[in-house]
Amino acid sequence: MAVDKITSMPYAGWIEPWDERQIVLSTRLRLARNINGRPFPNRLTDAEAEAVAKEVIAALPEDRQWHVLHMSELLQAEKGVLLEKHLASRELLQQQAGRALAVNDEQTLAVMINEEDHLRMQAILPGLQPEEGWRQISLLDDQLAARLDIAYDQRLGFLTACPSNLGTGLRVSVMVHLPALAMTGKLDAIFRRLPQAGLTVRGVYGEGSQSQSGLYQISNQITLGHSEDDIIAQLRQLVEAIIAQEVQAREWLRRNKGLQLADAVGRAVGVLANAHLLAGREAMEQISLVRLGVAMGLCRRISYREVNLLMVSCRSALLQASAQKELTTEERDALRADMARKYFGGGDAV
Amino acid sequence: MLCERCGKNQATVHVKKVINGKETQENLCEVCAGDVWSFGDLDLNKLFSAGMGGQRALVCDGCGQSLAEFNSSGRLGCSRCYQSFAEQLAPVIRRFHGAKRHVGKVKLLSGVPEGAAWRADPALADKNYERLALQKQLEELVALEKFEEAAGVRDNIRRLDDEISRMMAQTPGGTSDAKAGER
């Protein structure tokens, strides 16, 4: 049952609303580590990979409850859910032997085993909390390092399969909702400046700056030569600046395009509350508008928590998993529309 | 046909040589041919890349991955690859990160209190690493029953420990782990 919760239910800890601005949805930290004297996962035989997995699983600290999922035992639909909840990467899910995922009961900490590196630890928290995330993941790292001989070099830091992760092995990603900056066409200029600060951005549920959901992931790219504290401080500083600009853009919209904005939000509520067939892309666009509406007091029919939950529940793999069978596109769109209507208290009301 | 050298085995290798336009052919068995060419450890990769640009085809002695494999996949085979290909990787790392040296959390020694100082102070990190190396050396010497040498290493570790404690006492937050997660 406990494992079911991870592979089928939409809830994950980070869906809980964090601060009243709600521009940052979640903070994810990833820490790459390898065991000394073993080939990296891409050069492990199946038997060696299984031995590494066993060793890592045995080293998991007992102060929390871990659910261990073996990739060889998961259904395709369950893998899709792990991917959409950001608990596992595509690379891990595509492989079998000795590939595993350990998740804590709250689904806020995860360890991917034998992905690109032997260990990829991950902490997921709601809102902008990279410092707290670092505290948690660094503690987990210390606990694991006490039982595993971790590959380390004085000059290069923690050694990773790809030199792009060398040093701290730390990647901090912040998921932000920037619909107003997208609407006012200001995103490109902001994103162009990020690489100079060693940061990168990509759309979530969409390509590049054309994210359908208005969601973007901002993360550090450089891992060597900057301490974890510096990486976190720099990312926070830039994310705070982007938040301030999004707030400004929302204010500008309210003053100059108030009627159009209220109309767009109202129409989005109308679609989600009444549609009977809802494609994934359309759902994401409308949910993004409603989320903006909730933030600006233009929509009171749904809470942040519900919007966040709806956003995750609408993803195809979760629909598939909840239906417990293969769905056609039309069946999926119908199920998605049913779900959206329920969130707006509609049921079958037209 | 029998081998023209030993006259014992079947000749299966036919070596054609062209020297100053004069062609000769030798018919040898595998054993004798091995003497001439050492087919056993002939590394074609090494030969080819030696011809092209003069860079030897490097292979990591830890996992057997070649530098060419890294160049095509972007991934190394094991942590030892960083030593095996140190010279070739240095510019790659430099270009990507713009830095050469790790700053931040370091590998902790077992038995040494965890503290913010380890993460922030590069000098302490160096000492920590030095001690790590000595510890390993000590274990190896004990395993080989070279107790006299081991005692010398142990003395060095003790000296280093004293030095580390002094440095930690001088570093703010160095004596407890209370500040490790702050900031």
Tab-separated table of N, CA, C and O in Angstrom, chain A residues 33 35-40 42-43 91 116 131 134-135 138-139 141-142 149-168 221-230 233, chain B residues 62-66 69-70 73-83 86 89 92-93 96-108 114 119 125-130 132 136 180-183:
chain	number	residue	atom	x	y	z
A	33	ARG	N	26.876	11.503	-6.133
A	33	ARG	CA	27.976	10.853	-5.425
A	33	ARG	C	28.254	9.486	-6.052
A	33	ARG	O	27.343	8.872	-6.605
A	35	ILE	N	30.639	5.651	-5.481
A	35	ILE	CA	31.396	4.814	-4.550
A	35	ILE	C	32.784	4.585	-5.129
A	35	ILE	O	32.929	4.280	-6.311
A	36	ASN	N	33.777	4.739	-4.280
A	36	ASN	CA	35.172	4.569	-4.677
A	36	ASN	C	35.440	3.159	-5.220
A	36	ASN	O	34.927	2.189	-4.690
A	37	GLY	N	36.259	3.107	-6.278
A	37	GLY	CA	36.737	1.813	-6.747
A	37	GLY	C	35.739	0.987	-7.543
A	37	GLY	O	36.023	-0.155	-7.879
A	38	ARG	N	34.574	1.529	-7.820
A	38	ARG	CA	33.613	0.813	-8.660
A	38	ARG	C	33.451	1.595	-9.953
A	38	ARG	O	33.416	2.823	-9.915
A	39	PRO	N	33.312	0.880	-11.088
A	39	PRO	CA	33.031	1.624	-12.323
A	39	PRO	C	31.725	2.407	-12.174
A	39	PRO	O	30.861	2.016	-11.395
A	40	PHE	N	31.604	3.508	-12.916
A	40	PHE	CA	30.360	4.271	-12.905
A	40	PHE	C	29.247	3.415	-13.533
A	40	PHE	O	29.542	2.488	-14.287
A	42	ASN	N	27.321	3.408	-16.064
A	42	ASN	CA	27.292	3.055	-17.488
A	42	ASN	C	28.289	1.950	-17.845
A	42	ASN	O	28.208	1.370	-18.916
A	43	ARG	N	29.230	1.652	-16.942
A	43	ARG	CA	30.185	0.575	-17.205
A	43	ARG	C	30.002	-0.624	-16.278
A	43	ARG	O	30.854	-1.503	-16.220
A	91	GLU	N	16.232	8.756	-17.459
A	91	GLU	CA	17.392	7.874	-17.605
A	91	GLU	C	17.308	6.668	-16.667
A	91	GLU	O	17.596	5.538	-17.048
A	116	GLU	N	22.986	8.090	-13.598
A	116	GLU	CA	24.273	8.390	-14.222
A	116	GLU	C	25.414	8.159	-13.218
A	116	GLU	O	26.518	7.764	-13.574
A	131	GLU	N	18.013	26.629	1.299
A	131	GLU	CA	18.866	26.447	2.486
A	131	GLU	C	18.401	25.240	3.298
A	131	GLU	O	19.208	24.420	3.724
A	134	TRP	N	19.215	22.126	1.445
A	134	TRP	CA	20.622	21.770	1.574
A	134	TRP	C	20.893	21.128	2.933
A	134	TRP	O	21.641	20.154	3.037
A	135	ARG	N	20.254	21.664	3.977
A	135	ARG	CA	20.451	21.096	5.302
A	135	ARG	C	20.034	19.614	5.299
A	135	ARG	O	20.749	18.753	5.787
A	138	SER	N	22.311	17.445	2.798
A	138	SER	CA	23.676	17.333	3.280
A	138	SER	C	23.739	16.363	4.460
A	138	SER	O	24.706	15.601	4.606
A	139	LEU	N	22.707	16.377	5.275
A	139	LEU	CA	22.632	15.432	6.393
A	139	LEU	C	22.531	14.001	5.861
A	139	LEU	O	23.244	13.100	6.319
A	141	ASP	N	23.551	12.994	3.027
A	141	ASP	CA	24.867	12.731	2.439
A	141	ASP	C	25.855	12.283	3.520
A	141	ASP	O	26.576	11.306	3.343
A	142	ASP	N	25.868	12.996	4.652
A	142	ASP	CA	26.771	12.635	5.751
A	142	ASP	C	26.470	11.224	6.258
A	142	ASP	O	27.371	10.438	6.530
A	149	ASP	N	32.255	4.355	1.004
A	149	ASP	CA	33.497	5.057	0.684
A	149	ASP	C	33.250	5.869	-0.588
A	149	ASP	O	33.169	5.321	-1.685
A	150	ILE	N	33.099	7.179	-0.426
A	150	ILE	CA	32.692	8.038	-1.539
A	150	ILE	C	33.911	8.528	-2.330
A	150	ILE	O	34.924	8.910	-1.747
A	151	ALA	N	33.798	8.503	-3.660
A	151	ALA	CA	34.896	8.937	-4.533
A	151	ALA	C	35.082	10.451	-4.422
A	151	ALA	O	34.144	11.217	-4.651
A	152	TYR	N	36.308	10.854	-4.061
A	152	TYR	CA	36.572	12.265	-3.795
A	152	TYR	C	38.015	12.585	-4.161
A	152	TYR	O	38.905	11.752	-4.012
A	153	ASP	N	38.228	13.774	-4.648
A	153	ASP	CA	39.572	14.223	-4.971
A	153	ASP	C	39.754	15.611	-4.389
A	153	ASP	O	38.852	16.448	-4.454
A	154	GLN	N	40.925	15.830	-3.822
A	154	GLN	CA	41.202	17.078	-3.131
A	154	GLN	C	40.976	18.293	-4.030
A	154	GLN	O	40.424	19.300	-3.608
A	155	ARG	N	41.420	18.188	-5.263
A	155	ARG	CA	41.314	19.333	-6.166
A	155	ARG	C	39.946	19.402	-6.838
A	155	ARG	O	39.369	20.459	-7.008
A	156	LEU	N	39.448	18.237	-7.268
A	156	LEU	CA	38.232	18.213	-8.084
A	156	LEU	C	36.960	17.989	-7.272
A	156	LEU	O	35.866	18.038	-7.819
A	157	GLY	N	37.109	17.728	-5.991
A	157	GLY	CA	35.917	17.519	-5.158
A	157	GLY	C	35.312	16.146	-5.378
A	157	GLY	O	36.025	15.183	-5.640
A	158	PHE	N	33.985	16.079	-5.302
A	158	PHE	CA	33.300	14.797	-5.473
A	158	PHE	C	33.318	14.422	-6.947
A	158	PHE	O	32.996	15.243	-7.803
A	159	LEU	N	33.726	13.177	-7.221
A	159	LEU	CA	33.930	12.753	-8.603
A	159	LEU	C	32.647	12.161	-9.179
A	159	LEU	O	31.982	11.353	-8.538
A	160	THR	N	32.319	12.599	-10.395
A	160	THR	CA	31.055	12.196	-11.021
A	160	THR	C	31.301	11.643	-12.424
A	160	THR	O	32.336	11.922	-13.031
A	161	ALA	N	30.347	10.883	-12.935
A	161	ALA	CA	30.501	10.257	-14.247
A	161	ALA	C	30.678	11.305	-15.345
A	161	ALA	O	31.417	11.103	-16.295
A	162	CYS	N	30.000	12.425	-15.195
A	162	CYS	CA	30.146	13.496	-16.171
A	162	CYS	C	30.875	14.660	-15.511
A	162	CYS	O	30.473	15.104	-14.427
A	163	PRO	N	31.948	15.158	-16.123
A	163	PRO	CA	32.708	16.242	-15.494
A	163	PRO	C	31.878	17.505	-15.238
A	163	PRO	O	32.276	18.352	-14.447
A	164	SER	N	30.713	17.607	-15.865
A	164	SER	CA	29.890	18.798	-15.662
A	164	SER	C	29.285	18.850	-14.260
A	164	SER	O	28.758	19.870	-13.849
A	165	ASN	N	29.344	17.739	-13.513
A	165	ASN	CA	28.783	17.717	-12.155
A	165	ASN	C	29.849	17.683	-11.067
A	165	ASN	O	29.535	17.570	-9.877
A	166	LEU	N	31.102	17.752	-11.479
A	166	LEU	CA	32.229	17.679	-10.546
A	166	LEU	C	32.172	18.714	-9.437
A	166	LEU	O	31.532	19.749	-9.591
A	167	GLY	N	32.898	18.450	-8.370
A	167	GLY	CA	33.028	19.438	-7.307
A	167	GLY	C	32.001	19.183	-6.223
A	167	GLY	O	32.102	18.210	-5.487
A	168	THR	N	31.012	20.065	-6.145
A	168	THR	CA	29.976	19.885	-5.129
A	168	THR	C	28.993	18.779	-5.535
A	168	THR	O	28.359	18.188	-4.679
A	221	GLN	N	24.320	25.709	-13.156
A	221	GLN	CA	24.959	24.807	-14.094
A	221	GLN	C	26.368	24.459	-13.624
A	221	GLN	O	26.863	23.379	-13.875
A	222	ILE	N	26.986	25.397	-12.936
A	222	ILE	CA	28.371	25.219	-12.527
A	222	ILE	C	28.434	24.621	-11.127
A	222	ILE	O	27.733	25.061	-10.219
A	223	THR	N	29.254	23.580	-10.994
A	223	THR	CA	29.324	22.880	-9.707
A	223	THR	C	30.726	22.895	-9.108
A	223	THR	O	30.903	22.497	-7.969
A	224	LEU	N	31.720	23.327	-9.897
A	224	LEU	CA	33.097	23.306	-9.397
A	224	LEU	C	33.595	24.733	-9.167
A	224	LEU	O	33.410	25.604	-10.007
A	225	GLY	N	34.217	24.947	-8.026
A	225	GLY	CA	34.817	26.254	-7.763
A	225	GLY	C	33.923	27.195	-6.976
A	225	GLY	O	34.327	28.309	-6.654
A	226	HIS	N	32.683	26.787	-6.689
A	226	HIS	CA	31.791	27.591	-5.851
A	226	HIS	C	31.248	26.684	-4.754
A	226	HIS	O	30.827	25.566	-5.046
A	227	SER	N	31.231	27.179	-3.545
A	227	SER	CA	30.735	26.351	-2.452
A	227	SER	C	29.221	26.216	-2.554
A	227	SER	O	28.557	26.999	-3.232
A	228	GLU	N	28.683	25.234	-1.851
A	228	GLU	CA	27.234	25.007	-1.847
A	228	GLU	C	26.506	26.268	-1.385
A	228	GLU	O	25.490	26.661	-1.958
A	229	ASP	N	27.036	26.886	-0.330
A	229	ASP	CA	26.406	28.105	0.203
A	229	ASP	C	26.371	29.218	-0.854
A	229	ASP	O	25.384	29.936	-0.977
A	230	ASP	N	27.469	29.352	-1.605
A	230	ASP	CA	27.524	30.388	-2.641
A	230	ASP	C	26.545	30.091	-3.771
A	230	ASP	O	25.872	30.983	-4.280
A	233	ALA	N	23.136	30.894	-2.458
A	233	ALA	CA	22.919	32.331	-2.268
A	233	ALA	C	22.715	33.030	-3.614
A	233	ALA	O	21.840	33.884	-3.767
B	62	GLY	N	41.962	1.892	-14.480
B	62	GLY	CA	40.973	1.509	-13.474
B	62	GLY	C	39.819	0.715	-14.059
B	62	GLY	O	39.366	-0.263	-13.478
B	63	CYS	N	39.322	1.149	-15.240
B	63	CYS	CA	38.107	0.510	-15.764
B	63	CYS	C	38.239	0.095	-17.223
B	63	CYS	O	37.345	-0.546	-17.766
B	64	GLY	N	39.329	0.496	-17.872
B	64	GLY	CA	39.515	0.077	-19.263
B	64	GLY	C	38.834	0.956	-20.289
B	64	GLY	O	38.867	0.689	-21.478
B	65	GLN	N	38.201	2.041	-19.825
B	65	GLN	CA	37.574	2.944	-20.804
B	65	GLN	C	38.648	3.774	-21.496
B	65	GLN	O	39.607	4.197	-20.864
B	66	SER	N	38.449	3.996	-22.799
B	66	SER	CA	39.418	4.800	-23.530
B	66	SER	C	38.975	6.256	-23.555
B	66	SER	O	37.807	6.569	-23.347
B	69	GLU	N	36.266	6.899	-26.023
B	69	GLU	CA	34.899	6.618	-25.561
B	69	GLU	C	34.334	7.800	-24.786
B	69	GLU	O	33.158	8.132	-24.897
B	70	PHE	N	35.186	8.420	-23.980
B	70	PHE	CA	34.724	9.605	-23.252
B	70	PHE	C	34.361	10.716	-24.219
B	70	PHE	O	33.335	11.372	-24.074
B	73	SER	N	30.948	9.864	-25.668
B	73	SER	CA	29.775	9.762	-24.773
B	73	SER	C	29.693	10.903	-23.760
B	73	SER	O	28.630	11.185	-23.224
B	74	GLY	N	30.823	11.543	-23.485
B	74	GLY	CA	30.827	12.605	-22.482
B	74	GLY	C	30.831	12.073	-21.058
B	74	GLY	O	30.718	12.825	-20.108
B	75	ARG	N	30.952	10.771	-20.904
B	75	ARG	CA	30.945	10.195	-19.562
B	75	ARG	C	32.195	9.372	-19.308
B	75	ARG	O	32.681	8.679	-20.198
B	76	LEU	N	32.670	9.453	-18.087
B	76	LEU	CA	33.847	8.692	-17.715
B	76	LEU	C	33.428	7.329	-17.184
B	76	LEU	O	32.274	7.121	-16.815
B	77	GLY	N	34.413	6.409	-17.143
B	77	GLY	CA	34.087	5.048	-16.741
B	77	GLY	C	34.170	4.790	-15.250
B	77	GLY	O	33.454	3.964	-14.713
B	78	CYS	N	35.079	5.505	-14.567
B	78	CYS	CA	35.222	5.310	-13.125
B	78	CYS	C	35.948	6.537	-12.557
B	78	CYS	O	36.426	7.377	-13.301
B	79	SER	N	36.053	6.597	-11.236
B	79	SER	CA	36.663	7.777	-10.637
B	79	SER	C	38.157	7.871	-10.975
B	79	SER	O	38.726	8.959	-10.998
B	80	ARG	N	38.775	6.741	-11.262
B	80	ARG	CA	40.190	6.719	-11.611
B	80	ARG	C	40.452	7.420	-12.952
B	80	ARG	O	41.557	7.894	-13.199
B	81	CYS	N	39.445	7.446	-13.828
B	81	CYS	CA	39.583	8.101	-15.137
B	81	CYS	C	40.088	9.540	-14.977
B	81	CYS	O	40.780	10.061	-15.841
B	82	TYR	N	39.707	10.181	-13.869
B	82	TYR	CA	40.124	11.568	-13.662
B	82	TYR	C	41.639	11.689	-13.523
B	82	TYR	O	42.210	12.721	-13.850
B	83	GLN	N	42.294	10.614	-13.052
B	83	GLN	CA	43.761	10.599	-13.007
B	83	GLN	C	44.320	10.177	-14.349
B	83	GLN	O	45.258	10.771	-14.867
B	86	ALA	N	43.918	12.991	-16.778
B	86	ALA	CA	44.012	14.293	-16.098
B	86	ALA	C	44.374	15.419	-17.064
B	86	ALA	O	43.727	16.474	-17.086
B	89	LEU	N	41.549	16.114	-19.541
B	89	LEU	CA	40.300	16.610	-18.941
B	89	LEU	C	40.429	18.043	-18.425
B	89	LEU	O	39.446	18.778	-18.388
B	92	VAL	N	38.879	20.713	-20.496
B	92	VAL	CA	37.424	20.489	-20.592
B	92	VAL	C	36.742	21.029	-19.332
B	92	VAL	O	35.753	21.759	-19.397
B	93	ILE	N	37.314	20.667	-18.189
B	93	ILE	CA	36.755	21.092	-16.902
B	93	ILE	C	36.832	22.605	-16.760
B	93	ILE	O	35.890	23.264	-16.341
B	96	PHE	N	34.220	24.364	-18.940
B	96	PHE	CA	32.836	24.239	-18.463
B	96	PHE	C	32.603	25.022	-17.179
B	96	PHE	O	31.641	25.774	-17.064
B	97	HIS	N	33.483	24.837	-16.216
B	97	HIS	CA	33.236	25.417	-14.894
B	97	HIS	C	33.939	26.763	-14.682
B	97	HIS	O	33.613	27.478	-13.745
B	98	GLY	N	34.937	27.040	-15.518
B	98	GLY	CA	35.688	28.279	-15.314
B	98	GLY	C	36.520	28.244	-14.051
B	98	GLY	O	36.966	29.274	-13.563
B	99	ALA	N	36.704	27.077	-13.486
B	99	ALA	CA	37.495	26.958	-12.259
B	99	ALA	C	38.260	25.649	-12.294
B	99	ALA	O	37.954	24.757	-13.073
B	100	LYS	N	39.274	25.560	-11.454
B	100	LYS	CA	40.081	24.351	-11.454
B	100	LYS	C	39.976	23.587	-10.145
B	100	LYS	O	40.318	22.433	-10.060
B	101	ARG	N	39.516	24.301	-9.112
B	101	ARG	CA	39.627	23.709	-7.789
B	101	ARG	C	38.287	23.697	-7.062
B	101	ARG	O	37.538	24.656	-7.124
B	102	HIS	N	38.050	22.601	-6.371
B	102	HIS	CA	36.809	22.443	-5.619
B	102	HIS	C	36.794	23.341	-4.382
B	102	HIS	O	37.770	23.434	-3.662
B	103	VAL	N	35.669	23.975	-4.160
B	103	VAL	CA	35.445	24.748	-2.943
B	103	VAL	C	34.118	24.260	-2.379
B	103	VAL	O	33.164	24.075	-3.121
B	104	GLY	N	34.057	24.067	-1.085
B	104	GLY	CA	32.791	23.646	-0.480
B	104	GLY	C	32.969	22.438	0.402
B	104	GLY	O	34.046	22.203	0.932
B	105	LYS	N	31.898	21.691	0.527
B	105	LYS	CA	31.909	20.521	1.402
B	105	LYS	C	33.004	19.547	0.979
B	105	LYS	O	33.214	19.322	-0.204
B	106	VAL	N	33.687	18.995	1.951
B	106	VAL	CA	34.736	18.024	1.630
B	106	VAL	C	34.363	16.668	2.208
B	106	VAL	O	33.483	16.555	3.043
B	107	LYS	N	35.064	15.666	1.739
B	107	LYS	CA	34.826	14.337	2.284
B	107	LYS	C	35.262	14.322	3.735
B	107	LYS	O	36.383	14.722	4.060
B	108	LEU	N	34.391	13.883	4.586
B	108	LEU	CA	34.695	13.907	6.016
B	108	LEU	C	35.423	12.649	6.446
B	108	LEU	O	35.176	11.571	5.943
B	114	GLU	N	31.963	16.648	12.629
B	114	GLU	CA	31.508	17.353	11.435
B	114	GLU	C	31.330	18.820	11.797
B	114	GLU	O	30.836	19.155	12.854
B	119	ARG	N	33.815	22.696	5.560
B	119	ARG	CA	33.205	23.032	4.277
B	119	ARG	C	33.716	24.348	3.735
B	119	ARG	O	33.734	24.570	2.546
B	125	ALA	N	40.466	21.781	4.509
B	125	ALA	CA	40.092	20.708	3.597
B	125	ALA	C	41.331	19.961	3.126
B	125	ALA	O	41.336	18.734	3.027
B	126	ASP	N	42.398	20.704	2.855
B	126	ASP	CA	43.660	20.082	2.439
B	126	ASP	C	44.204	19.156	3.522
B	126	ASP	O	44.634	18.041	3.256
B	127	LYS	N	44.189	19.671	4.758
B	127	LYS	CA	44.687	18.869	5.889
B	127	LYS	C	43.851	17.606	6.038
B	127	LYS	O	44.364	16.522	6.295
B	128	ASN	N	42.568	17.789	5.886
B	128	ASN	CA	41.639	16.672	5.988
B	128	ASN	C	41.985	15.608	4.952
B	128	ASN	O	42.043	14.422	5.242
B	129	TYR	N	42.270	16.068	3.759
B	129	TYR	CA	42.583	15.146	2.670
B	129	TYR	C	43.916	14.453	2.923
B	129	TYR	O	44.069	13.261	2.706
B	130	GLU	N	44.870	15.233	3.411
B	130	GLU	CA	46.185	14.700	3.721
B	130	GLU	C	46.059	13.565	4.745
B	130	GLU	O	46.677	12.515	4.624
B	132	LEU	N	43.460	11.796	5.303
B	132	LEU	CA	42.781	10.691	4.636
B	132	LEU	C	43.790	9.785	3.930
B	132	LEU	O	43.718	8.552	4.013
B	136	LYS	N	44.987	5.823	4.898
B	136	LYS	CA	44.988	4.726	3.937
B	136	LYS	C	46.349	4.029	3.935
B	136	LYS	O	46.439	2.808	3.946
B	180	ALA	N	26.508	24.108	10.884
B	180	ALA	CA	26.713	23.463	9.584
B	180	ALA	C	25.587	23.745	8.597
B	180	ALA	O	25.822	23.924	7.420
B	181	GLY	N	24.373	23.814	9.110
B	181	GLY	CA	23.264	23.961	8.173
B	181	GLY	C	22.769	25.387	8.023
B	181	GLY	O	21.860	25.646	7.264
B	182	GLU	N	23.356	26.282	8.767
B	182	GLU	CA	22.857	27.648	8.730
B	182	GLU	C	23.309	28.402	7.488
B	182	GLU	O	24.091	27.910	6.706
B	183	ARG	N	22.872	29.617	7.375
B	183	ARG	CA	23.146	30.513	6.250
B	183	ARG	C	22.173	30.358	5.106
B	183	ARG	O	22.031	29.272	4.574
